[in-house]
Amino acid sequence: MLKRLILVFSLFLSLFVCIPTRASEEKCLASAIFRESNGEPLDGQIAVAGVVLNRVAHSRYPNTICGNIRARGQFPWYHKKGLKYTDSSLALARKLMYKKGSYYHVISPNVIYFNHKNSRGFSKGKRYYRTIGNHSFYTDRS
């Protein structure tokens, strides 16, 4: 009886809660790499992915990759165009997701912001880290 109750409750809960799968997390990161840094040097693509992965580990942001991608005001392309990725962005996403620290040679684990180099007013309250390709990267001032 208890098993049946747990099963029914789990099915009911699954209607309201989106539990990310490994494949969906890979696709969300691959889409961030593709949408944000397609045409950038490899280090730029790694850095963009690194920021997303750093946010997952940061207490101020959602604890999933897809949660960060879907968050209002963070990645506007998601709400306008949805997920889109290539085989190469998916392969890079997988490599970076499963090799902890594999991007630290490009971007610090403290970097949680990036923006297109030509955007104005974005850096207020943030500490500049470095520029790679068309993106500038930042940490918190604190």
Coordinates of C-alpha atoms in Angstrom, one line a residue:
M1 CA 0.0 0.0 0.0
L2 CA 2.8 2.4 0.9
K3 CA 4.6 1.7 -2.3
R4 CA 1.5 2.4 -4.3
L5 CA 0.9 5.6 -2.5
I6 CA 4.5 6.7 -3.1
L7 CA 4.2 5.9 -6.8
V8 CA 0.9 7.8 -7.2
F9 CA 2.5 10.8 -5.3
S10 CA 5.6 10.7 -7.5
L11 CA 3.5 10.6 -10.7
F12 CA 1.4 13.5 -9.4
L13 CA 4.5 15.5 -8.5
S14 CA 6.1 14.9 -11.9
L15 CA 3.3 16.8 -13.5
F16 CA 4.4 20.0 -11.7
V17 CA 8.2 19.6 -11.2
C18 CA 10.6 19.5 -14.0
I19 CA 13.5 17.3 -13.0
P20 CA 16.4 17.9 -15.3
T21 CA 18.0 14.9 -16.9
R22 CA 21.6 14.5 -17.9
A23 CA 20.7 14.8 -21.6
S24 CA 18.6 18.0 -21.0
E25 CA 21.4 19.6 -19.0
E26 CA 23.8 18.8 -21.8
K27 CA 21.5 20.4 -24.4
C28 CA 21.0 23.5 -22.3
L29 CA 24.8 24.0 -21.9
A30 CA 25.4 23.2 -25.6
S31 CA 22.7 25.8 -26.5
A32 CA 24.4 28.5 -24.3
I33 CA 27.7 27.7 -26.0
F34 CA 26.2 27.9 -29.5
R35 CA 23.9 30.9 -28.9
E36 CA 26.3 33.0 -26.9
S37 CA 29.7 32.2 -28.5
N38 CA 29.2 30.7 -31.9
G39 CA 32.0 32.0 -34.1
E40 CA 34.2 32.8 -31.1
P41 CA 37.6 31.2 -30.4
L42 CA 37.5 28.0 -28.4
D43 CA 38.6 29.8 -25.3
G44 CA 35.6 32.1 -25.6
Q45 CA 33.2 29.1 -25.9
I46 CA 34.8 27.5 -22.9
A47 CA 34.6 30.7 -20.9
V48 CA 30.8 31.1 -21.7
A49 CA 30.2 27.5 -20.6
G50 CA 32.4 28.1 -17.5
V51 CA 30.2 31.0 -16.4
V52 CA 27.1 28.9 -16.7
L53 CA 28.7 26.1 -14.7
N54 CA 30.0 28.6 -12.1
R55 CA 26.4 29.9 -11.7
V56 CA 25.2 26.3 -11.0
A57 CA 27.6 26.1 -8.1
H58 CA 26.7 29.7 -6.8
S59 CA 24.1 30.1 -4.1
R60 CA 22.4 33.1 -5.8
Y61 CA 21.5 31.2 -9.0
P62 CA 19.5 28.1 -9.9
N63 CA 21.3 24.8 -9.1
T64 CA 20.8 23.4 -12.6
I65 CA 22.2 24.4 -16.0
C66 CA 18.7 24.6 -17.5
G67 CA 17.4 26.6 -14.6
N68 CA 20.1 29.2 -15.3
I69 CA 19.4 29.2 -19.0
R70 CA 15.6 29.6 -18.4
A71 CA 15.9 32.3 -15.7
R72 CA 14.2 35.5 -16.6
G73 CA 16.7 38.2 -17.7
Q74 CA 19.7 35.9 -18.0
F75 CA 19.7 34.4 -21.5
P76 CA 17.0 36.3 -23.5
W77 CA 17.5 34.0 -26.6
Y78 CA 16.0 31.1 -24.7
H79 CA 12.6 32.8 -24.4
K80 CA 12.7 34.1 -28.0
K81 CA 14.2 31.2 -29.9
G82 CA 14.6 28.2 -27.5
L83 CA 17.4 25.7 -27.5
K84 CA 19.6 25.3 -30.5
Y85 CA 23.0 23.6 -30.6
T86 CA 25.4 21.8 -32.9
D87 CA 27.3 18.5 -32.6
S88 CA 30.4 20.4 -31.7
S89 CA 28.8 22.6 -29.0
L90 CA 27.2 19.4 -27.6
A91 CA 30.5 17.6 -27.5
L92 CA 32.2 20.6 -25.8
A93 CA 29.3 20.8 -23.3
R94 CA 29.7 17.2 -22.4
K95 CA 33.5 17.5 -22.0
L96 CA 33.2 20.5 -19.7
M97 CA 30.3 19.1 -17.6
Y98 CA 32.0 15.9 -16.7
K99 CA 35.6 17.0 -16.2
K100 CA 35.5 19.1 -13.1
G101 CA 37.7 22.2 -13.4
S102 CA 38.3 21.5 -17.1
Y103 CA 37.7 25.2 -17.9
Y104 CA 39.6 26.8 -15.0
H105 CA 42.6 27.4 -17.3
V106 CA 40.4 29.8 -19.3
I107 CA 38.1 31.3 -16.7
S108 CA 38.2 31.5 -12.9
P109 CA 35.6 29.6 -10.8
N110 CA 34.6 33.0 -9.4
V111 CA 33.4 34.4 -12.7
I112 CA 29.6 34.5 -12.9
Y113 CA 29.0 37.3 -15.4
F114 CA 29.7 37.9 -19.1
N115 CA 28.4 40.3 -21.6
H116 CA 29.1 41.4 -25.1
K117 CA 32.1 43.7 -25.2
N118 CA 30.2 46.6 -26.6
S119 CA 27.3 46.7 -24.1
R120 CA 27.2 49.8 -21.9
G121 CA 26.4 50.0 -18.2
F122 CA 26.6 46.3 -17.6
S123 CA 29.8 46.3 -15.5
K124 CA 28.4 48.5 -12.7
G125 CA 29.0 46.7 -9.4
K126 CA 31.2 44.1 -11.0
R127 CA 35.0 43.5 -11.1
Y128 CA 36.4 43.1 -14.6
Y129 CA 38.2 39.7 -15.1
R130 CA 39.2 39.6 -18.8
T131 CA 38.0 39.8 -22.4
I132 CA 37.9 36.9 -24.8
G133 CA 36.7 37.4 -28.3
N134 CA 33.5 39.6 -28.1
H135 CA 32.8 38.9 -24.5
S136 CA 34.0 40.6 -21.3
F137 CA 33.9 38.5 -18.1
Y138 CA 33.3 39.7 -14.5
T139 CA 33.2 38.6 -10.9
D140 CA 31.3 40.1 -8.0
R141 CA 33.0 43.2 -6.4
S142 CA 33.0 41.5 -3.0

